[in-house]
Amino acid sequence: MTILALHRPKITLISLNIEAIALGAYLVRDAFGGVIRYYTSIYHMNALWYVPDAIALLCLIQFFVHCILRNRSTLAFLVLVQIMLSLVLGYFMLGTVNAAVSSFKMMLPVFVGFCFCDSNLGSYRKLLSVIAVTFYLSVIGVFLTKFYLMPWVGYKYESFGAVREAGRLWWAYGGDDQRLMGFAADNTMAAFFILVSFAITSIRMSTTWCLLLGSVAIYATKLTTSKTTMIVLVLYLILLVLVRMLPERSRFPAIRTIALWSYASIFVPFFMIVVASGTAAVPHSTLFSILDRINNSWQKPFIYLTQLMPIGLVTGCGAGCFNYPQQLFSPLAPFWVPVDNFYIGTYLMFGLPFVAFMVMVFRATFGATDVYKLTLIFVVNLFTITVLNYGPASGLLIIALSFSDVFSRRAASARAGDAVPIVVRRPMPSLEGFRPDMPAASGSR
């Protein structure tokens, strides 16, 4: 017994760091995707690209052990079963083994994010340092691509038998608006990594740092021409300053309230469809992209689904459908439409069970105590109004991380009995009066 007691902390520590290692690996790979894809290809080390996915397989095991066995979360078990069933359904829907393998690989980051369910992201000090460095380098990368043509632009590489190409430098309106892609080789993802890494890093920084570096980040996202990212970043910076102006005891409740109200963004596409559906989109105009989403991206997949699999409107058409596995590896590629919204795209794959899951996520947010997760909920809910965010993998991982409290030990205990209320401890004083310095359930990282 004594020997077991001495060795148990080491086993627990190793287990609890897998998700941090996986997140760091995915973040570095995707934020510098152009660089890594180019140099691993020319030096014939393509296998290195899949290292984060191998680590994510361990997180799948940890999710089963921690969330299902240890926390006894029925919801975690149902989610795992639903994902596996959707992978099978997706295989029959898309019709190729490559599409099924790609769909499985696409879903792995979900389990990495879910493994943070009983953790406070602020306790992963080394991971936060990696995220901070990612922010600085992502901004620098955007500025560099403004003046230099990077070697990976237009470079073609093969993945699961499909030839893919790093994004080319192009102009949004045939004039002066260059879509700069930084080290990520994609302008939208370059902007996304600036947004997310800034939001996470800013929580521990002074207001002066936030205003100064936030202004630089906004200008960098403007250079990428990602309007959604720039709007979300501006809103986040304004709300950050307003929250820090509140009395100490009111700040954390304000953060949670903002996170809860951000779920209203789920209904924005449906409101836009009702108001503007059928409005002609003029090419190269300011509103072209949003009108194209209203008329095509958000509606056509449901039209095609009624032709291909009508029951899919309720059950979903399986993991990978109307996503890049269908676009790259399926005979149904002619029916593929870019579904530029996370919630619409996920509903197409998983159907009504996804709606039930989101109800539980929303309920769990009322008891959330990690300011990092609450911040990310606000950021991803607004960002994904016009972005599917399943690729690169870090995008889906960040969403899963922000939702992970739904599988926490506290949430599972509350669901075990209808009469058991969720009890939230009062947050302790925070750094810069912005975040509660809550002790992590699993100790320091």
Short mmCIF file of C-alpha atoms in Angstrom, two decimals:
data_model
loop_
_atom_site.label_atom_id
_atom_site.label_comp_id
_atom_site.label_asym_id
_atom_site.label_seq_id
_atom_site.Cartn_x
_atom_site.Cartn_y
_atom_site.Cartn_z
CA MET A 1 0.00 0.00 0.00
CA THR A 2 2.82 2.38 0.86
CA ILE A 3 4.52 1.76 -2.48
CA LEU A 4 1.27 2.34 -4.37
CA ALA A 5 0.64 5.55 -2.46
CA LEU A 6 4.12 6.83 -3.33
CA HIS A 7 3.76 6.13 -7.02
CA ARG A 8 0.11 7.22 -7.52
CA PRO A 9 0.81 10.99 -7.78
CA LYS A 10 3.29 10.37 -10.60
CA ILE A 11 0.78 8.29 -12.55
CA THR A 12 -1.91 10.93 -12.09
CA LEU A 13 0.44 13.73 -13.14
CA ILE A 14 1.43 11.99 -16.37
CA SER A 15 -2.19 11.24 -17.19
CA LEU A 16 -3.36 14.77 -16.60
CA ASN A 17 -0.67 16.30 -18.82
CA ILE A 18 -1.59 14.38 -21.97
CA GLU A 19 -4.28 16.87 -22.95
CA ALA A 20 -1.91 19.81 -22.44
CA ILE A 21 0.76 18.17 -24.60
CA ALA A 22 -1.82 17.39 -27.28
CA LEU A 23 -3.21 20.94 -27.29
CA GLY A 24 0.28 22.42 -27.49
CA ALA A 25 1.22 20.06 -30.34
CA TYR A 26 -1.94 20.82 -32.33
CA LEU A 27 -1.57 24.56 -31.75
CA VAL A 28 2.05 24.69 -32.92
CA ARG A 29 1.33 22.45 -35.93
CA ASP A 30 -1.72 24.38 -37.12
CA ALA A 31 -0.63 27.94 -36.32
CA PHE A 32 2.55 27.29 -38.32
CA GLY A 33 0.92 24.88 -40.76
CA GLY A 34 2.41 26.44 -43.88
CA VAL A 35 5.95 26.25 -42.53
CA ILE A 36 5.61 22.72 -41.16
CA ARG A 37 3.84 21.30 -44.22
CA TYR A 38 6.44 22.75 -46.56
CA TYR A 39 9.58 21.67 -44.72
CA THR A 40 8.32 18.22 -43.66
CA SER A 41 7.41 17.59 -47.30
CA ILE A 42 10.68 18.67 -48.90
CA TYR A 43 12.68 16.76 -46.26
CA HIS A 44 10.41 13.68 -46.58
CA MET A 45 9.25 13.73 -42.97
CA ASN A 46 5.52 13.92 -43.63
CA ALA A 47 4.78 11.53 -40.77
CA LEU A 48 5.66 14.29 -38.28
CA TRP A 49 2.47 16.10 -39.30
CA TYR A 50 0.41 13.35 -37.64
CA VAL A 51 2.21 13.35 -34.27
CA PRO A 52 -0.55 15.46 -32.60
CA ASP A 53 -3.16 12.97 -33.87
CA ALA A 54 -1.22 10.11 -32.27
CA ILE A 55 -1.21 11.97 -28.95
CA ALA A 56 -4.93 12.65 -29.38
CA LEU A 57 -5.53 8.87 -29.49
CA LEU A 58 -4.22 8.74 -25.92
CA CYS A 59 -6.68 11.50 -25.03
CA LEU A 60 -9.50 9.35 -26.42
CA ILE A 61 -8.49 6.66 -23.92
CA GLN A 62 -8.18 9.24 -21.15
CA PHE A 63 -11.64 10.61 -21.97
CA PHE A 64 -13.09 7.13 -21.54
CA VAL A 65 -11.24 6.48 -18.28
CA HIS A 66 -11.68 9.90 -16.68
CA CYS A 67 -15.07 11.11 -17.88
CA ILE A 68 -16.95 7.83 -18.24
CA LEU A 69 -15.39 5.51 -15.65
CA ARG A 70 -14.12 7.93 -13.01
CA ASN A 71 -16.73 10.71 -13.26
CA ARG A 72 -19.48 8.22 -14.15
CA SER A 73 -20.86 10.68 -16.66
CA THR A 74 -23.72 9.13 -18.59
CA LEU A 75 -23.58 12.07 -21.00
CA ALA A 76 -19.92 11.36 -21.79
CA PHE A 77 -20.80 7.73 -22.59
CA LEU A 78 -23.69 8.80 -24.83
CA VAL A 79 -21.52 11.35 -26.65
CA LEU A 80 -18.82 8.73 -27.28
CA VAL A 81 -21.42 6.25 -28.62
CA GLN A 82 -23.01 8.95 -30.79
CA ILE A 83 -19.66 9.92 -32.34
CA MET A 84 -18.79 6.29 -33.09
CA LEU A 85 -22.21 5.63 -34.61
CA SER A 86 -21.89 8.80 -36.69
CA LEU A 87 -18.50 7.63 -37.98
CA VAL A 88 -20.13 4.37 -39.13
CA LEU A 89 -23.05 6.26 -40.68
CA GLY A 90 -20.61 8.63 -42.35
CA TYR A 91 -18.73 5.68 -43.87
CA PHE A 92 -21.89 4.35 -45.51
CA MET A 93 -22.91 7.87 -46.56
CA LEU A 94 -19.56 8.92 -48.06
CA GLY A 95 -18.70 5.50 -49.45
CA THR A 96 -14.89 5.29 -49.13
CA VAL A 97 -12.41 4.09 -46.51
CA ASN A 98 -10.31 7.24 -46.95
CA ALA A 99 -13.32 9.38 -46.10
CA ALA A 100 -13.99 7.29 -42.97
CA VAL A 101 -10.36 7.52 -41.81
CA SER A 102 -10.32 11.26 -42.48
CA SER A 103 -13.57 11.66 -40.50
CA PHE A 104 -12.13 9.73 -37.54
CA LYS A 105 -8.99 11.87 -37.62
CA MET A 106 -11.18 14.97 -37.86
CA MET A 107 -13.02 14.06 -34.62
CA LEU A 108 -9.94 13.22 -32.50
CA PRO A 109 -9.34 16.82 -31.30
CA VAL A 110 -12.80 16.74 -29.66
CA PHE A 111 -11.54 14.25 -27.08
CA VAL A 112 -8.47 16.36 -26.36
CA GLY A 113 -10.67 19.33 -25.50
CA PHE A 114 -13.09 17.24 -23.44
CA CYS A 115 -10.19 15.98 -21.28
CA PHE A 116 -9.94 19.48 -19.75
CA CYS A 117 -13.34 18.93 -18.07
CA ASP A 118 -12.08 18.96 -14.47
CA SER A 119 -9.21 21.38 -15.02
CA ASN A 120 -8.63 25.10 -14.87
CA LEU A 121 -6.75 26.14 -18.00
CA GLY A 122 -4.93 28.76 -15.96
CA SER A 123 -3.08 26.04 -14.04
CA TYR A 124 -1.22 24.88 -17.18
CA ARG A 125 1.58 27.44 -16.93
CA LYS A 126 3.82 25.98 -19.62
CA LEU A 127 0.90 25.61 -22.01
CA LEU A 128 -0.06 29.24 -21.47
CA SER A 129 3.51 30.22 -22.36
CA VAL A 130 3.25 28.27 -25.62
CA ILE A 131 -0.04 30.04 -26.38
CA ALA A 132 1.51 33.45 -25.67
CA VAL A 133 4.44 32.74 -28.00
CA THR A 134 1.94 31.59 -30.64
CA PHE A 135 0.22 34.97 -30.41
CA TYR A 136 3.40 36.98 -30.90
CA LEU A 137 4.66 34.82 -33.78
CA SER A 138 1.25 34.72 -35.50
CA VAL A 139 1.15 38.53 -35.57
CA ILE A 140 4.73 38.68 -36.83
CA GLY A 141 3.91 36.09 -39.51
CA VAL A 142 1.07 38.21 -40.90
CA PHE A 143 3.31 41.27 -41.09
CA LEU A 144 6.10 39.28 -42.79
CA THR A 145 3.79 37.96 -45.50
CA LYS A 146 2.86 41.54 -46.31
CA PHE A 147 6.41 42.18 -47.51
CA TYR A 148 7.75 38.75 -48.47
CA LEU A 149 6.39 35.90 -50.60
CA MET A 150 6.76 32.79 -48.44
CA PRO A 151 7.97 29.57 -50.12
CA TRP A 152 4.98 27.53 -48.97
CA VAL A 153 2.43 29.71 -50.77
CA GLY A 154 0.95 27.59 -53.57
CA TYR A 155 2.90 24.51 -52.47
CA LYS A 156 1.00 21.26 -53.16
CA TYR A 157 1.11 18.23 -50.87
CA GLU A 158 -0.68 14.89 -50.69
CA SER A 159 -2.93 13.77 -47.81
CA PHE A 160 -4.78 10.41 -47.82
CA GLY A 161 -4.41 10.30 -51.60
CA ALA A 162 -5.83 13.80 -52.17
CA VAL A 163 -3.68 16.66 -53.40
CA ARG A 164 -4.05 19.81 -51.34
CA GLU A 165 -2.49 23.23 -51.77
CA ALA A 166 -1.40 25.94 -49.36
CA GLY A 167 -3.51 29.06 -49.82
CA ARG A 168 -2.38 31.47 -52.50
CA LEU A 169 -1.94 35.17 -51.88
CA TRP A 170 -4.85 36.98 -53.49
CA TRP A 171 -6.78 40.23 -53.33
CA ALA A 172 -10.29 40.48 -51.91
CA TYR A 173 -11.67 43.26 -54.09
CA GLY A 174 -9.28 43.24 -57.02
CA GLY A 175 -7.42 46.16 -55.53
CA ASP A 176 -5.52 46.85 -52.36
CA ASP A 177 -6.86 44.33 -49.81
CA GLN A 178 -4.28 41.54 -49.69
CA ARG A 179 -5.44 38.43 -47.84
CA LEU A 180 -2.33 37.74 -45.78
CA MET A 181 -2.00 34.23 -44.34
CA GLY A 182 1.03 34.39 -42.06
CA PHE A 183 2.70 31.14 -41.03
CA ALA A 184 -0.65 29.28 -41.08
CA ALA A 185 -0.90 29.40 -44.90
CA ASP A 186 -4.58 30.40 -44.61
CA ASN A 187 -5.80 33.91 -43.91
CA THR A 188 -8.86 32.90 -41.84
CA MET A 189 -6.84 30.54 -39.65
CA ALA A 190 -4.03 33.05 -39.23
CA ALA A 191 -6.62 35.49 -37.90
CA PHE A 192 -8.20 32.77 -35.73
CA PHE A 193 -4.93 31.96 -33.97
CA ILE A 194 -4.31 35.64 -33.31
CA LEU A 195 -7.81 35.96 -31.83
CA VAL A 196 -7.73 32.86 -29.62
CA SER A 197 -4.15 33.21 -28.41
CA PHE A 198 -4.72 36.89 -27.60
CA ALA A 199 -7.94 36.14 -25.70
CA ILE A 200 -6.24 33.47 -23.58
CA THR A 201 -3.05 35.44 -22.98
CA SER A 202 -4.83 38.72 -22.18
CA ILE A 203 -6.49 37.24 -19.08
CA ARG A 204 -3.20 37.29 -17.19
CA MET A 205 -1.94 40.61 -18.58
CA SER A 206 -2.40 44.22 -17.55
CA THR A 207 -5.00 46.45 -19.15
CA THR A 208 -2.22 48.52 -20.73
CA TRP A 209 -0.77 45.41 -22.41
CA CYS A 210 -4.23 44.41 -23.61
CA LEU A 211 -4.93 47.80 -25.20
CA LEU A 212 -1.51 48.05 -26.82
CA LEU A 213 -1.19 44.49 -28.13
CA GLY A 214 -4.92 44.30 -28.80
CA SER A 215 -4.62 47.23 -31.21
CA VAL A 216 -1.73 45.50 -32.98
CA ALA A 217 -3.76 42.28 -33.16
CA ILE A 218 -6.75 44.12 -34.65
CA TYR A 219 -4.56 45.64 -37.34
CA ALA A 220 -3.05 42.22 -38.10
CA THR A 221 -6.49 40.65 -38.49
CA LYS A 222 -7.46 43.54 -40.75
CA LEU A 223 -4.55 42.59 -42.99
CA THR A 224 -5.91 39.04 -43.22
CA THR A 225 -9.27 40.55 -44.34
CA SER A 226 -11.10 38.22 -41.94
CA LYS A 227 -13.99 40.54 -41.02
CA THR A 228 -15.55 38.09 -38.56
CA THR A 229 -12.32 37.74 -36.60
CA MET A 230 -11.72 41.47 -36.50
CA ILE A 231 -15.27 42.18 -35.26
CA VAL A 232 -15.00 39.52 -32.53
CA LEU A 233 -11.59 40.80 -31.46
CA VAL A 234 -12.85 44.39 -31.23
CA LEU A 235 -15.90 43.30 -29.20
CA TYR A 236 -13.72 41.20 -26.90
CA LEU A 237 -11.33 44.06 -26.25
CA ILE A 238 -14.19 46.47 -25.48
CA LEU A 239 -15.85 43.99 -23.10
CA LEU A 240 -12.53 43.21 -21.42
CA VAL A 241 -12.02 46.89 -20.57
CA LEU A 242 -15.63 47.32 -19.42
CA VAL A 243 -15.46 44.25 -17.16
CA ARG A 244 -12.25 45.46 -15.54
CA MET A 245 -13.96 48.77 -14.77
CA LEU A 246 -16.61 46.98 -12.66
CA PRO A 247 -16.32 46.47 -8.89
CA GLU A 248 -14.27 43.40 -7.95
CA ARG A 249 -17.21 41.25 -6.86
CA SER A 250 -19.13 41.95 -10.08
CA ARG A 251 -16.45 41.03 -12.58
CA PHE A 252 -16.65 37.25 -12.67
CA PRO A 253 -20.49 37.16 -12.75
CA ALA A 254 -20.28 39.61 -15.67
CA ILE A 255 -17.91 37.28 -17.55
CA ARG A 256 -20.24 34.34 -17.06
CA THR A 257 -23.25 36.42 -18.15
CA ILE A 258 -21.45 37.47 -21.34
CA ALA A 259 -20.58 33.83 -22.07
CA LEU A 260 -24.19 32.75 -21.54
CA TRP A 261 -25.60 35.47 -23.80
CA SER A 262 -23.11 34.55 -26.53
CA TYR A 263 -25.13 31.37 -27.15
CA ALA A 264 -27.76 33.63 -28.72
CA SER A 265 -25.40 33.87 -31.70
CA ILE A 266 -26.50 30.33 -32.62
CA PHE A 267 -29.75 31.82 -33.92
CA VAL A 268 -28.13 34.64 -35.93
CA PRO A 269 -27.90 32.65 -39.22
CA PHE A 270 -31.59 31.72 -39.03
CA PHE A 271 -32.51 35.36 -38.42
CA MET A 272 -30.39 36.42 -41.40
CA ILE A 273 -32.00 33.78 -43.63
CA VAL A 274 -35.48 35.06 -42.73
CA VAL A 275 -34.50 38.70 -43.31
CA ALA A 276 -32.22 38.52 -46.35
CA SER A 277 -32.75 35.18 -48.11
CA GLY A 278 -33.04 35.68 -51.86
CA THR A 279 -31.22 39.01 -51.86
CA ALA A 280 -28.85 39.07 -54.84
CA ALA A 281 -25.16 39.13 -53.91
CA VAL A 282 -23.06 41.50 -56.02
CA PRO A 283 -19.56 40.04 -56.61
CA HIS A 284 -16.68 41.92 -54.97
CA SER A 285 -19.08 43.97 -52.83
CA THR A 286 -18.77 44.32 -49.06
CA LEU A 287 -21.83 42.15 -48.33
CA PHE A 288 -21.08 39.48 -50.95
CA SER A 289 -19.62 36.92 -48.52
CA ILE A 290 -22.45 37.14 -45.98
CA LEU A 291 -25.17 37.05 -48.67
CA ASP A 292 -23.47 34.05 -50.26
CA ARG A 293 -23.64 32.27 -46.90
CA ILE A 294 -27.31 33.19 -46.46
CA ASN A 295 -28.33 31.99 -49.94
CA ASN A 296 -25.97 29.03 -50.37
CA SER A 297 -23.75 27.96 -47.49
CA TRP A 298 -26.49 27.75 -44.84
CA GLN A 299 -29.38 26.45 -46.99
CA LYS A 300 -28.13 24.27 -49.85
CA PRO A 301 -26.76 21.45 -47.63
CA PHE A 302 -30.27 20.82 -46.29
CA ILE A 303 -31.66 20.80 -49.84
CA TYR A 304 -29.05 18.22 -50.90
CA LEU A 305 -29.60 16.20 -47.72
CA THR A 306 -33.32 15.85 -48.47
CA GLN A 307 -32.32 14.37 -51.85
CA LEU A 308 -29.56 12.07 -50.58
CA MET A 309 -30.87 11.00 -47.16
CA PRO A 310 -34.12 12.59 -45.91
CA ILE A 311 -33.92 10.88 -42.49
CA GLY A 312 -30.58 12.67 -42.06
CA LEU A 313 -32.49 15.86 -41.24
CA VAL A 314 -33.22 14.16 -37.88
CA THR A 315 -30.38 11.67 -37.40
CA GLY A 316 -27.65 13.58 -39.18
CA CYS A 317 -25.78 12.14 -42.17
CA GLY A 318 -22.71 11.03 -40.24
CA ALA A 319 -19.32 12.43 -39.31
CA GLY A 320 -17.56 13.92 -42.33
CA CYS A 321 -20.60 14.69 -44.47
CA PHE A 322 -20.71 18.27 -45.77
CA ASN A 323 -17.20 18.62 -44.40
CA TYR A 324 -13.76 18.22 -45.94
CA PRO A 325 -13.84 14.36 -45.92
CA GLN A 326 -16.78 14.58 -48.33
CA GLN A 327 -15.08 17.26 -50.40
CA LEU A 328 -11.80 15.35 -50.78
CA PHE A 329 -12.53 11.64 -50.56
CA SER A 330 -16.15 10.89 -51.48
CA PRO A 331 -18.10 10.25 -54.70
CA LEU A 332 -20.61 12.72 -53.21
CA ALA A 333 -18.13 15.58 -53.63
CA PRO A 334 -20.38 17.28 -56.24
CA PHE A 335 -22.96 17.72 -53.47
CA TRP A 336 -20.44 19.30 -51.10
CA VAL A 337 -21.15 22.87 -50.01
CA PRO A 338 -18.88 24.93 -47.71
CA VAL A 339 -21.01 25.08 -44.55
CA ASP A 340 -19.64 28.26 -42.99
CA ASN A 341 -21.13 27.84 -39.53
CA PHE A 342 -20.06 25.46 -36.77
CA TYR A 343 -23.53 24.76 -35.37
CA ILE A 344 -25.16 24.19 -38.76
CA GLY A 345 -22.29 21.99 -39.93
CA THR A 346 -22.33 19.91 -36.75
CA TYR A 347 -26.10 19.51 -36.85
CA LEU A 348 -25.83 18.17 -40.41
CA MET A 349 -23.45 15.48 -39.16
CA PHE A 350 -25.09 14.55 -35.85
CA GLY A 351 -28.72 15.67 -36.08
CA LEU A 352 -31.03 16.12 -33.07
CA PRO A 353 -28.62 14.47 -30.55
CA PHE A 354 -26.35 17.48 -31.07
CA VAL A 355 -29.20 19.81 -30.05
CA ALA A 356 -29.67 17.82 -26.81
CA PHE A 357 -25.92 18.00 -26.17
CA MET A 358 -25.89 21.78 -26.58
CA VAL A 359 -28.76 22.13 -24.10
CA MET A 360 -26.59 20.33 -21.54
CA VAL A 361 -23.57 22.50 -22.44
CA PHE A 362 -25.62 25.66 -21.92
CA ARG A 363 -26.86 24.34 -18.56
CA ALA A 364 -23.30 23.50 -17.47
CA THR A 365 -22.13 27.05 -18.28
CA PHE A 366 -24.21 28.37 -15.36
CA GLY A 367 -21.87 26.50 -13.02
CA ALA A 368 -18.59 27.15 -14.85
CA THR A 369 -15.80 28.60 -12.71
CA ASP A 370 -12.90 28.78 -15.19
CA VAL A 371 -12.64 32.24 -16.72
CA TYR A 372 -10.54 30.86 -19.59
CA LYS A 373 -13.32 28.52 -20.70
CA LEU A 374 -15.96 31.23 -20.30
CA THR A 375 -13.84 33.59 -22.40
CA LEU A 376 -13.40 30.97 -25.10
CA ILE A 377 -17.15 30.28 -25.15
CA PHE A 378 -17.76 33.93 -26.01
CA VAL A 379 -15.00 33.99 -28.63
CA VAL A 380 -15.90 30.76 -30.45
CA ASN A 381 -19.65 31.37 -30.41
CA LEU A 382 -19.24 34.66 -32.23
CA PHE A 383 -16.39 33.50 -34.46
CA THR A 384 -18.24 30.41 -35.71
CA ILE A 385 -21.24 32.39 -36.98
CA THR A 386 -19.48 32.47 -40.36
CA VAL A 387 -16.81 29.75 -39.94
CA LEU A 388 -17.22 25.96 -39.73
CA ASN A 389 -13.97 25.68 -37.72
CA TYR A 390 -13.39 21.94 -38.18
CA GLY A 391 -10.13 22.59 -39.94
CA PRO A 392 -7.47 22.95 -38.86
CA ALA A 393 -7.85 20.62 -35.89
CA SER A 394 -7.06 23.30 -33.29
CA GLY A 395 -10.28 25.11 -34.12
CA LEU A 396 -12.45 22.15 -33.15
CA LEU A 397 -10.22 21.44 -30.14
CA ILE A 398 -10.75 24.94 -28.74
CA ILE A 399 -14.52 24.57 -29.09
CA ALA A 400 -14.46 21.20 -27.30
CA LEU A 401 -12.30 22.67 -24.53
CA SER A 402 -14.73 25.51 -23.94
CA PHE A 403 -17.63 23.01 -23.69
CA SER A 404 -15.72 20.48 -21.56
CA ASP A 405 -17.29 21.40 -18.20
CA VAL A 406 -20.40 19.50 -19.27
CA PHE A 407 -18.48 16.30 -18.42
CA SER A 408 -16.96 17.54 -15.16
CA ARG A 409 -17.33 15.65 -11.90
CA ARG A 410 -19.48 18.46 -10.56
CA ALA A 411 -21.83 18.43 -13.56
CA ALA A 412 -22.08 14.63 -13.52
CA SER A 413 -22.96 14.68 -9.81
CA ALA A 414 -25.63 17.32 -10.37
CA ARG A 415 -27.24 15.23 -13.13
CA ALA A 416 -27.25 12.14 -10.93
CA GLY A 417 -30.18 13.59 -8.94
CA ASP A 418 -32.69 16.13 -10.20
CA ALA A 419 -32.93 17.75 -6.77
CA VAL A 420 -29.18 18.27 -6.40
CA PRO A 421 -28.34 21.93 -7.02
CA ILE A 422 -25.12 23.11 -8.63
CA VAL A 423 -23.08 24.81 -5.93
CA VAL A 424 -20.39 27.21 -7.12
CA ARG A 425 -17.74 28.50 -4.79
CA ARG A 426 -17.22 32.24 -4.75
CA PRO A 427 -14.20 33.13 -6.88
CA MET A 428 -11.17 34.42 -5.01
CA PRO A 429 -9.48 37.74 -5.90
CA SER A 430 -7.95 37.65 -9.35
CA LEU A 431 -4.97 38.93 -11.31
CA GLU A 432 -5.78 42.44 -12.49
CA GLY A 433 -9.22 41.92 -10.93
CA PHE A 434 -10.33 40.06 -14.04
CA ARG A 435 -10.21 36.34 -13.43
CA PRO A 436 -10.89 34.22 -10.35
CA ASP A 437 -7.73 32.43 -9.26
CA MET A 438 -9.62 29.18 -8.68
CA PRO A 439 -7.53 26.19 -7.63
CA ALA A 440 -7.62 23.47 -10.28
CA ALA A 441 -9.38 20.25 -9.36
CA SER A 442 -6.34 18.25 -10.42
CA GLY A 443 -3.52 20.41 -9.11
CA SER A 444 -0.83 22.44 -10.80
CA ARG A 445 0.54 21.71 -14.20
#
